Short mmCIF file of C-alpha atoms and ligand atoms in Angstrom, two decimals:
data_model
loop_
_atom_site.label_atom_id
_atom_site.label_comp_id
_atom_site.label_asym_id
_atom_site.label_seq_id
_atom_site.Cartn_x
_atom_site.Cartn_y
_atom_site.Cartn_z
CA MET A 58 -18.48 7.37 3.87
CA LYS A 59 -21.83 5.48 1.95
CA ASN A 60 -20.44 3.05 -0.06
CA LYS A 61 -16.63 4.17 0.31
CA SER A 62 -14.38 1.01 0.35
CA LEU A 63 -11.89 0.63 3.08
CA ILE A 64 -9.22 -0.48 1.63
CA SER A 65 -5.75 1.53 3.12
CA ILE A 66 -6.06 4.12 6.16
CA ASN A 67 -4.49 6.02 3.64
CA ASP A 68 -7.77 6.07 1.61
CA TYR A 69 -10.01 7.99 4.50
CA SER A 70 -8.57 11.26 5.51
CA LYS A 71 -8.35 12.32 8.87
CA GLU A 72 -11.77 13.92 9.46
CA GLU A 73 -13.15 10.53 7.51
CA TYR A 74 -11.61 8.42 10.03
CA LEU A 75 -12.78 10.81 13.24
CA LYS A 76 -16.30 10.47 12.38
CA ILE A 77 -16.02 6.49 12.10
CA LEU A 78 -14.06 6.77 16.06
CA ASP A 79 -17.28 9.33 16.99
CA ILE A 80 -19.86 6.50 15.64
CA ALA A 81 -18.33 3.97 17.50
CA GLU A 82 -18.54 5.38 20.43
CA GLU A 83 -22.56 5.70 19.85
CA PHE A 84 -21.85 1.76 19.41
CA GLU A 85 -20.04 1.40 22.06
CA LYS A 86 -22.74 3.10 24.69
CA GLN A 87 -25.36 0.77 22.76
CA PRO A 88 -23.65 -2.25 21.03
CA THR A 89 -26.56 -3.74 20.01
CA GLN A 90 -28.82 -2.20 17.45
CA ASN A 91 -31.16 -3.88 15.25
CA ILE A 92 -30.34 -1.87 12.07
CA LEU A 93 -28.76 -3.97 9.15
CA ASN A 94 -31.89 -6.64 9.41
CA ASP A 95 -32.50 -6.22 5.74
CA TYR A 96 -28.76 -6.79 4.84
CA VAL A 97 -26.14 -9.56 3.89
CA ILE A 98 -22.86 -9.01 4.25
CA ALA A 99 -19.70 -11.25 3.12
CA SER A 100 -17.18 -12.16 4.84
CA LEU A 101 -14.71 -13.83 2.66
CA PHE A 102 -11.46 -15.44 4.36
CA PHE A 103 -9.11 -16.37 1.93
CA GLU A 104 -7.05 -17.57 4.78
CA PRO A 105 -7.88 -18.26 8.06
CA SER A 106 -7.92 -14.88 11.40
CA THR A 107 -10.35 -16.34 13.60
CA ARG A 108 -9.61 -13.03 15.68
CA THR A 109 -10.43 -10.18 13.03
CA ARG A 110 -13.15 -12.64 11.85
CA LEU A 111 -14.67 -13.25 14.88
CA SER A 112 -14.84 -9.19 15.60
CA PHE A 113 -16.60 -9.08 11.92
CA GLU A 114 -19.00 -11.32 12.98
CA SER A 115 -19.84 -9.95 16.01
CA ALA A 116 -19.68 -6.61 14.72
CA VAL A 117 -22.62 -7.91 12.37
CA ASN A 118 -24.59 -9.88 14.74
CA ARG A 119 -24.64 -7.48 17.12
CA LEU A 120 -26.52 -4.88 14.64
CA GLY A 121 -29.39 -7.78 13.73
CA GLY A 122 -27.16 -8.72 9.86
CA HIS A 123 -26.43 -11.55 7.96
CA ILE A 124 -23.75 -13.21 7.28
CA VAL A 125 -22.76 -15.65 4.45
CA GLY A 126 -19.25 -16.40 3.08
CA PHE A 127 -16.18 -18.81 4.00
CA THR A 128 -13.30 -18.91 7.19
CA ASP A 129 -10.95 -20.23 4.73
CA ALA A 130 -10.05 -20.85 1.23
CA SER A 131 -10.33 -24.48 0.68
CA SER A 132 -13.90 -25.01 1.88
CA SER A 133 -14.70 -22.22 -1.31
CA SER A 134 -14.73 -22.49 -5.08
CA VAL A 135 -10.94 -20.83 -5.13
CA LYS A 136 -9.97 -24.30 -4.64
CA LYS A 137 -11.10 -25.66 -7.81
CA GLY A 138 -9.12 -22.08 -9.55
CA GLU A 139 -11.91 -19.68 -9.66
CA SER A 140 -10.40 -16.69 -10.19
CA LEU A 141 -10.59 -13.76 -7.24
CA LYS A 142 -12.25 -11.05 -9.69
CA ASP A 143 -15.12 -14.14 -10.25
CA THR A 144 -15.52 -15.17 -6.54
CA ILE A 145 -16.22 -11.37 -5.77
CA LYS A 146 -18.28 -10.71 -8.82
CA THR A 147 -20.51 -13.48 -7.87
CA VAL A 148 -20.36 -12.83 -4.21
CA SER A 149 -21.34 -9.46 -5.27
CA ASN A 150 -24.35 -10.53 -6.19
CA TYR A 151 -24.99 -11.83 -2.99
CA SER A 152 -24.53 -9.61 -0.51
CA ASP A 153 -24.43 -5.56 0.55
CA LEU A 154 -20.83 -5.25 1.60
CA ILE A 155 -17.95 -7.86 1.52
CA VAL A 156 -15.62 -7.94 4.33
CA MET A 157 -12.18 -9.78 3.10
CA ARG A 158 -8.99 -11.04 4.16
CA HIS A 159 -6.39 -12.61 1.51
CA PRO A 160 -2.72 -13.38 1.52
CA VAL A 161 -1.85 -11.67 -1.41
CA GLU A 162 -0.57 -7.92 -0.89
CA GLY A 163 -3.13 -5.73 -3.27
CA SER A 164 -5.76 -8.53 -3.43
CA ALA A 165 -8.31 -5.89 -1.40
CA ARG A 166 -7.76 -2.80 -3.77
CA PHE A 167 -8.48 -5.06 -7.12
CA ALA A 168 -11.41 -6.68 -5.25
CA SER A 169 -13.23 -3.34 -4.81
CA GLU A 170 -12.25 -2.20 -8.25
CA VAL A 171 -14.46 -5.38 -9.56
CA ALA A 172 -16.96 -5.80 -7.00
CA SER A 173 -20.31 -3.47 -7.30
CA VAL A 174 -20.73 -3.44 -3.56
CA PRO A 175 -18.01 -1.55 -1.45
CA VAL A 176 -15.57 -3.99 -0.14
CA ILE A 177 -13.42 -3.50 3.52
CA ASN A 178 -10.31 -5.24 3.57
CA ALA A 179 -9.59 -7.10 6.67
CA GLY A 180 -6.30 -7.13 6.06
CA ASP A 181 -3.91 -8.05 2.90
CA GLY A 182 -0.92 -10.31 3.36
CA ALA A 183 1.48 -8.10 4.74
CA ASN A 184 0.27 -5.09 3.20
CA GLN A 185 -2.75 -3.47 4.70
CA HIS A 186 -5.12 -3.90 7.88
CA PRO A 187 -7.30 -0.45 7.94
CA THR A 188 -9.43 -1.86 10.48
CA GLN A 189 -6.78 -2.80 12.82
CA CYS A 190 -5.52 0.72 12.67
CA LEU A 191 -8.92 2.30 13.79
CA LEU A 192 -9.29 0.20 16.34
CA ASP A 193 -5.90 1.12 17.95
CA LEU A 194 -6.95 4.95 17.14
CA TYR A 195 -9.91 4.72 18.92
CA SER A 196 -8.24 3.23 21.75
CA ILE A 197 -5.89 6.01 22.04
CA ARG A 198 -8.42 8.68 22.04
CA LYS A 199 -10.59 6.86 24.20
CA THR A 200 -7.26 6.56 26.98
CA GLN A 201 -5.93 9.79 26.35
CA GLY A 202 -9.16 11.81 25.53
CA THR A 203 -7.17 13.59 21.71
CA LEU A 204 -4.89 12.23 19.53
CA ASP A 205 -3.15 15.30 19.18
CA ASN A 206 0.01 16.02 20.57
CA LEU A 207 1.08 12.78 21.82
CA ASN A 208 3.90 11.13 22.79
CA VAL A 209 4.34 7.22 21.08
CA ALA A 210 6.67 4.78 21.36
CA PHE A 211 6.58 1.47 19.30
CA VAL A 212 8.42 -1.24 19.99
CA GLY A 213 9.29 -4.56 18.71
CA ASP A 214 9.47 -5.37 14.79
CA LEU A 215 8.97 -1.86 12.94
CA LYS A 216 10.07 -3.13 10.69
CA TYR A 217 7.27 -5.45 9.48
CA GLY A 218 4.49 -4.60 10.90
CA ARG A 219 1.71 -3.23 8.94
CA THR A 220 -0.50 -2.00 12.33
CA VAL A 221 2.95 -0.10 12.99
CA HIS A 222 2.90 1.09 9.77
CA SER A 223 -0.78 2.39 8.91
CA LEU A 224 -0.65 4.17 13.16
CA VAL A 225 2.11 5.77 12.64
CA ILE A 226 1.09 7.23 9.23
CA ALA A 227 -2.21 8.24 10.33
CA LEU A 228 -0.98 9.60 13.54
CA SER A 229 1.22 11.91 11.80
CA ASP A 230 -1.47 13.93 11.21
CA CYS A 231 -1.87 14.74 14.86
CA ASN A 232 1.12 16.08 15.41
CA CYS A 233 2.52 13.52 17.29
CA THR A 234 6.23 12.65 18.55
CA PHE A 235 7.09 9.06 17.76
CA HIS A 236 9.44 7.24 19.70
CA LEU A 237 11.04 3.93 18.07
CA VAL A 238 12.15 1.49 19.76
CA SER A 239 13.12 -2.07 18.12
CA PRO A 240 16.56 -4.09 17.34
CA VAL A 241 18.92 -2.31 14.25
CA GLU A 242 17.63 -5.40 11.89
CA LEU A 243 13.59 -4.23 12.33
CA LYS A 244 13.72 -0.15 12.07
CA LEU A 245 10.64 1.60 10.72
CA PRO A 246 11.11 1.46 6.67
CA SER A 247 12.40 5.13 5.42
CA SER A 248 9.49 4.53 2.94
CA VAL A 249 6.75 5.14 6.16
CA LYS A 250 9.30 7.15 7.79
CA ARG A 251 8.49 10.15 5.45
CA PHE A 252 5.56 10.55 6.61
CA ILE A 253 6.41 11.76 9.48
CA LYS A 254 9.37 13.70 8.13
CA ASP A 255 6.69 15.31 5.64
CA LYS A 256 4.63 16.66 8.52
CA ASN A 257 7.47 18.01 10.26
CA LEU A 258 7.41 16.06 13.32
CA LYS A 259 10.00 14.49 15.38
CA TYR A 260 11.18 11.15 15.97
CA TYR A 261 13.90 9.58 18.16
CA GLN A 262 15.09 5.81 17.59
CA TYR A 263 16.30 3.44 20.52
CA THR A 264 17.23 0.09 21.16
CA ASP A 265 16.68 -0.01 24.92
CA ILE A 266 12.77 -0.10 25.47
CA ASN A 267 13.62 1.42 28.99
CA GLU A 268 14.79 4.73 28.05
CA VAL A 269 11.65 5.13 26.56
CA ILE A 270 8.96 4.15 29.02
CA PRO A 271 8.53 7.25 31.70
CA LYS A 272 8.37 9.62 28.39
CA VAL A 273 4.89 7.97 26.54
CA ASP A 274 1.18 8.40 26.87
CA ILE A 275 1.49 5.07 24.61
CA LEU A 276 3.19 2.12 24.54
CA TYR A 277 2.26 0.13 21.58
CA MET A 278 3.91 -3.15 21.62
CA THR A 279 4.36 -5.94 18.65
CA ARG A 280 6.09 -9.16 17.83
CA ILE A 281 9.35 -10.13 16.83
CA GLN A 282 8.60 -13.14 14.81
CA ARG A 283 11.78 -15.29 14.75
CA GLU A 284 11.49 -15.72 10.84
CA ARG A 285 12.72 -11.75 9.95
CA PHE A 286 15.96 -13.14 10.81
CA ALA A 287 18.66 -14.34 8.45
CA ASP A 288 20.99 -15.19 11.69
CA PRO A 289 18.73 -17.38 14.24
CA LEU A 290 21.56 -16.08 16.74
CA GLU A 291 20.62 -12.95 16.52
CA TYR A 292 16.97 -13.74 16.90
CA GLU A 293 17.89 -15.36 20.24
CA ARG A 294 20.15 -12.24 21.27
CA VAL A 295 17.39 -9.74 20.48
CA LYS A 296 14.20 -11.62 21.55
CA ASN A 297 14.05 -11.02 25.26
CA SER A 298 15.33 -7.45 25.31
CA TYR A 299 11.94 -6.34 23.86
CA VAL A 300 9.42 -8.27 26.71
CA LEU A 301 7.53 -5.91 29.00
CA LYS A 302 7.60 -6.84 32.62
CA ASN A 303 5.35 -4.70 35.56
CA ASP A 304 8.59 -3.86 37.49
CA MET A 305 9.42 -1.49 34.61
CA LEU A 306 6.84 0.83 34.89
CA GLU A 307 7.46 1.88 38.08
CA ASN A 308 8.38 5.41 36.75
CA SER A 309 5.63 5.83 33.34
CA LYS A 310 3.58 8.64 33.36
CA ASP A 311 -0.01 7.96 35.61
CA ASN A 312 -1.85 8.06 31.48
CA LEU A 313 0.59 5.66 30.28
CA LYS A 314 -1.56 3.02 28.25
CA ILE A 315 -0.37 -0.05 26.72
CA LEU A 316 -1.73 -1.40 23.65
CA HIS A 317 -0.72 -4.67 21.38
CA PRO A 318 -2.64 -6.00 18.28
CA LEU A 319 -2.61 -9.45 19.85
CA PRO A 320 -1.72 -12.13 19.63
CA ARG A 321 0.58 -11.27 22.40
CA VAL A 322 3.51 -14.30 22.09
CA ASN A 323 6.22 -13.40 25.38
CA GLU A 324 6.92 -10.04 24.70
CA ILE A 325 4.42 -8.82 27.19
CA SER A 326 4.61 -10.58 30.44
CA GLU A 327 1.07 -11.89 31.83
CA ASP A 328 2.03 -9.82 34.96
CA VAL A 329 1.47 -7.10 33.16
CA ASP A 330 -1.84 -7.95 32.57
CA THR A 331 -3.45 -6.77 36.27
CA ASN A 332 -1.62 -3.24 36.01
CA PRO A 333 -4.43 -0.82 35.39
CA LYS A 334 -2.70 0.40 32.27
CA ALA A 335 -2.65 -2.68 30.41
CA TYR A 336 -5.40 -1.97 27.81
CA TYR A 337 -4.81 -4.65 25.18
CA PHE A 338 -8.34 -6.56 25.51
CA GLN A 339 -9.92 -3.43 25.91
CA GLN A 340 -8.65 -2.69 22.62
CA ALA A 341 -9.64 -5.64 21.09
CA LEU A 342 -13.08 -5.02 22.51
CA ASN A 343 -12.94 -1.86 20.69
CA GLY A 344 -12.44 -3.19 17.25
CA VAL A 345 -16.13 -4.63 17.99
CA TYR A 346 -17.41 -1.08 18.29
CA VAL A 347 -15.00 0.30 15.43
CA ARG A 348 -16.65 -2.62 12.84
CA GLU A 349 -19.74 -1.65 13.72
CA ALA A 350 -19.34 2.12 13.35
CA LEU A 351 -17.52 1.24 9.54
CA ILE A 352 -20.41 -1.03 8.80
CA ALA A 353 -23.00 1.45 9.56
CA SER A 354 -21.24 4.34 7.71
CA ILE A 355 -20.57 2.47 4.68
CA LEU A 356 -24.20 1.16 4.53
CA GLY A 357 -25.59 4.73 4.69
CA LEU A 358 -27.30 3.50 7.95
CA LYS A 359 -25.41 6.24 10.86
CA MET B 81 18.56 21.41 -41.52
CA ASN B 82 22.25 21.07 -42.06
CA ASP B 83 23.80 18.19 -45.00
CA ASN B 84 25.17 16.18 -41.78
CA GLN B 85 21.79 15.95 -40.43
CA LEU B 86 20.03 15.09 -43.73
CA ARG B 87 22.32 12.85 -44.31
CA LYS B 88 21.67 10.81 -40.99
CA GLU B 89 18.31 10.99 -41.17
CA LEU B 90 18.18 9.57 -44.78
CA LYS B 91 20.53 6.51 -44.03
CA VAL B 92 17.09 4.63 -42.94
CA THR B 93 15.55 6.42 -45.92
CA ALA B 94 13.31 9.99 -45.41
CA ILE B 95 9.75 9.57 -44.62
CA GLU B 96 6.92 11.95 -46.56
CA ASN B 97 4.60 12.67 -43.15
CA GLY B 98 4.66 10.87 -40.19
CA THR B 99 6.73 10.26 -37.10
CA VAL B 100 10.69 9.95 -35.82
CA ILE B 101 11.26 8.26 -33.00
CA ASP B 102 15.22 9.19 -32.51
CA HIS B 103 17.68 8.50 -29.55
CA ILE B 104 16.26 5.09 -28.81
CA PRO B 105 19.10 2.94 -26.92
CA SER B 106 19.72 0.37 -29.73
CA LYS B 107 18.92 -2.55 -27.34
CA SER B 108 14.83 -1.09 -27.00
CA VAL B 109 14.04 -0.70 -30.49
CA PHE B 110 12.03 -3.75 -30.10
CA ARG B 111 10.88 -3.04 -26.79
CA VAL B 112 9.50 0.46 -28.02
CA ILE B 113 7.40 -0.97 -31.05
CA LYS B 114 6.06 -3.62 -28.91
CA ILE B 115 4.73 -0.98 -26.01
CA LEU B 116 3.33 1.83 -28.73
CA GLY B 117 1.49 -1.57 -30.71
CA LEU B 118 3.64 -0.63 -33.96
CA ASP B 119 4.02 -4.27 -34.74
CA ASN B 120 -0.07 -4.32 -34.97
CA ILE B 121 -1.07 -1.25 -37.45
CA ASP B 122 -0.89 -1.01 -41.19
CA ASN B 123 1.03 1.86 -41.30
CA GLN B 124 4.96 1.50 -43.32
CA ILE B 125 7.30 1.46 -40.41
CA LEU B 126 11.20 1.82 -40.85
CA PHE B 127 13.64 1.14 -38.02
CA GLY B 128 17.56 0.61 -37.37
CA THR B 129 19.66 -0.15 -34.55
CA HIS B 130 22.95 0.80 -33.65
CA LEU B 131 23.24 3.66 -35.99
CA ASP B 132 25.56 6.27 -35.35
CA SER B 133 25.05 8.97 -33.11
CA LYS B 134 26.78 12.08 -31.75
CA LYS B 135 25.30 12.68 -28.73
CA TYR B 136 25.67 8.38 -27.54
CA GLY B 137 27.33 7.08 -29.88
CA ASP B 138 25.08 4.77 -30.83
CA LYS B 139 21.32 4.89 -31.24
CA GLY B 140 18.48 3.23 -32.59
CA LEU B 141 15.69 4.66 -34.63
CA ILE B 142 11.81 4.09 -35.77
CA LYS B 143 9.90 6.15 -38.77
CA VAL B 144 6.03 5.29 -38.77
CA SER B 145 4.40 6.70 -41.76
CA ASN B 146 1.57 8.95 -41.41
CA LYS B 147 0.75 8.38 -38.21
CA TYR B 148 1.11 10.97 -35.25
CA PHE B 149 1.46 10.24 -31.41
CA LYS B 150 -0.24 12.13 -28.35
CA SER B 151 1.66 12.73 -25.55
CA GLU B 152 0.12 10.36 -23.20
CA GLU B 153 0.70 7.75 -25.85
CA ILE B 154 4.17 8.60 -26.76
CA ASN B 155 5.25 9.06 -23.13
CA LYS B 156 4.34 5.50 -22.52
CA ILE B 157 8.12 4.78 -24.28
CA ALA B 158 10.11 6.90 -21.81
CA LEU B 159 10.51 3.77 -18.87
CA ALA B 160 12.27 2.00 -22.00
CA ALA B 161 14.10 4.98 -24.17
CA PRO B 162 14.32 7.86 -21.43
CA SER B 163 16.58 9.81 -23.80
CA ALA B 164 14.33 9.46 -27.16
CA THR B 165 13.10 12.37 -29.46
CA LEU B 166 9.70 12.95 -31.33
CA ILE B 167 10.27 14.59 -34.54
CA VAL B 168 6.99 15.16 -36.27
CA ILE B 169 7.19 15.34 -40.08
CA LYS B 170 4.95 16.72 -42.89
CA ASN B 171 6.32 16.93 -46.26
CA TYR B 172 9.60 15.05 -45.30
CA LYS B 173 9.96 18.83 -43.07
CA VAL B 174 10.46 18.49 -39.49
CA ILE B 175 7.55 20.18 -38.38
CA GLU B 176 8.08 19.74 -34.18
CA LYS B 177 10.57 18.08 -31.91
CA ARG B 178 10.35 17.14 -28.65
CA GLN B 179 11.64 14.94 -25.91
CA VAL B 180 9.41 12.13 -24.14
CA GLU B 181 8.29 12.61 -20.76
CA ILE B 182 8.19 10.32 -17.76
CA PRO B 183 4.52 10.01 -17.40
CA ASP B 184 2.59 10.24 -13.43
CA THR B 185 1.10 6.76 -13.72
CA ILE B 186 2.15 4.01 -15.85
CA THR B 187 0.24 1.50 -16.53
CA GLY B 188 0.45 -2.59 -17.84
CA ILE B 189 4.39 -1.64 -19.12
CA VAL B 190 6.51 -3.19 -16.23
CA LYS B 191 6.36 -5.96 -13.57
CA CYS B 192 5.66 -5.07 -9.86
CA PHE B 193 8.76 -5.75 -7.85
CA ASN B 194 7.00 -7.47 -5.03
CA PRO B 195 6.49 -11.71 -5.61
CA LYS B 196 2.87 -11.19 -3.59
CA CYS B 197 1.67 -8.57 -5.55
CA ILE B 198 -1.84 -9.21 -6.97
CA THR B 199 -0.60 -8.72 -10.19
CA ASN B 200 2.01 -10.99 -10.31
CA ASN B 201 -0.31 -13.77 -8.96
CA GLN B 202 -3.89 -12.93 -10.94
CA ASN B 203 -4.51 -11.40 -14.22
CA VAL B 204 -4.58 -7.74 -13.25
CA THR B 205 -3.07 -5.06 -15.42
CA THR B 206 0.15 -3.55 -12.97
CA ARG B 207 -0.58 0.12 -12.28
CA PHE B 208 2.28 2.48 -10.75
CA LYS B 209 2.47 6.33 -9.54
CA VAL B 210 5.39 7.53 -10.66
CA ILE B 211 6.38 9.48 -7.51
CA ASP B 212 10.71 10.09 -8.25
CA LYS B 213 10.65 11.22 -11.96
CA GLU B 214 14.49 11.49 -11.59
CA ASP B 215 15.38 8.55 -9.93
CA ILE B 216 12.29 6.53 -11.36
CA LYS B 217 10.23 5.03 -8.18
CA LEU B 218 7.36 3.84 -9.48
CA HIS B 219 4.48 2.93 -6.29
CA CYS B 220 1.88 -0.08 -7.16
CA HIS B 221 -1.51 0.82 -7.00
CA TYR B 222 -2.21 -2.38 -5.54
CA CYS B 223 0.01 -3.75 -3.40
CA GLU B 224 1.94 -0.62 -2.35
CA LYS B 225 5.12 -1.73 -2.46
CA ILE B 226 8.03 0.40 -4.91
CA THR B 227 9.69 -0.55 -7.24
CA LYS B 228 12.87 1.42 -8.03
CA LYS B 229 14.63 2.08 -11.20
CA GLU B 230 17.24 -1.46 -10.76
CA ASN B 231 14.48 -3.81 -10.18
CA ILE B 232 12.02 -2.74 -13.16
CA GLN B 233 11.27 -5.70 -15.51
CA PHE B 234 9.11 -4.92 -18.77
CA ILE B 235 6.15 -7.31 -19.72
ZN1 ZN C 404 2.13 -5.05 -6.20
#
């Protein structure tokens, strides 16, 4: 994967992303390694995203690398009207790898075309967030021992949730069965279902979360946002029907793990946090190992 | 070529050597001229709109003297004029006739439907993969959203 930008999870084959997960396992055993001493990583956050930025910066720091960049566009030349192209070309001169977050969809793909160094997309608007997908895959494989033949439930906003889209697409290469739980307004788009159908895999759609809990190995929860609803009353009606509470997990499988891309609002009640099936905080930590693996791999160090 | 066809060809004057692009929807003639960059070349160009057509009732037509188009060049007009026919003329004779075909990729001719796409926010040339040629569905190389036939806007 040397010098290969990661813009969309589809850029990497299954074999390639499995390789990243293998390297991430090594970093989990030994997270601090001085291999980036001679490298400068640009961290360009055109919009703030503290969680993602800290995870990347933690990964770079644990590997002994150096970071240049900005944490939101207001403190950069972008504010003065510099084009994305000019910013990226300039920063390419100062760094060996660019990590970027930008509110405009497709910005990361464009940046990777004008940059002379590889680019990692840390989120381009509602489009892609491939490192989130990698850490989700890592978390699933780690807790289930495999990515193949699993029963995976996605709950909440399946229409706009980009992490759901990427993960469904990636797991379509793994012979999984999909259980899709959402309000009717927020069903998984047909453009994503196409990937499941293309592989002749099964998916089932539900509006009641209780129906899927006993069946699945992974319960992937997401946030339902008020602004997604044209009718505010509709939001009020559905918002509490997609909340996971500890007593709902009674008949779940022993190997079930609950994932969530975080931050959560109220869709997982706090009484779930101490249940050993709750995995979302560990999931976030896995993000550091996966990002270490990705950076090391792109720079040709692993 | 029978007399009837010949008369039709002559309506906008025959050309000795060059290309006739026939069966263009009348409203798309100027668009086709722009897409092919014919407004910037020195060749003699004749064109007509709202001509009689047996097949379509009404059509537009462009004749370019001493110019021949490569397939990938002429296929750029397929979105604006899907029914267009290319007629290659040498010595006043029709040497070849062929239909335009929707290409696999489309660069810089149509806008991405997604207002949040980088191509609508910065100076970036649009690029699409044609994922459905029958129904015309264009997959944006940048924002990865699909622009459907009814949402196509030319640049
Ligand atoms: Zn686009």
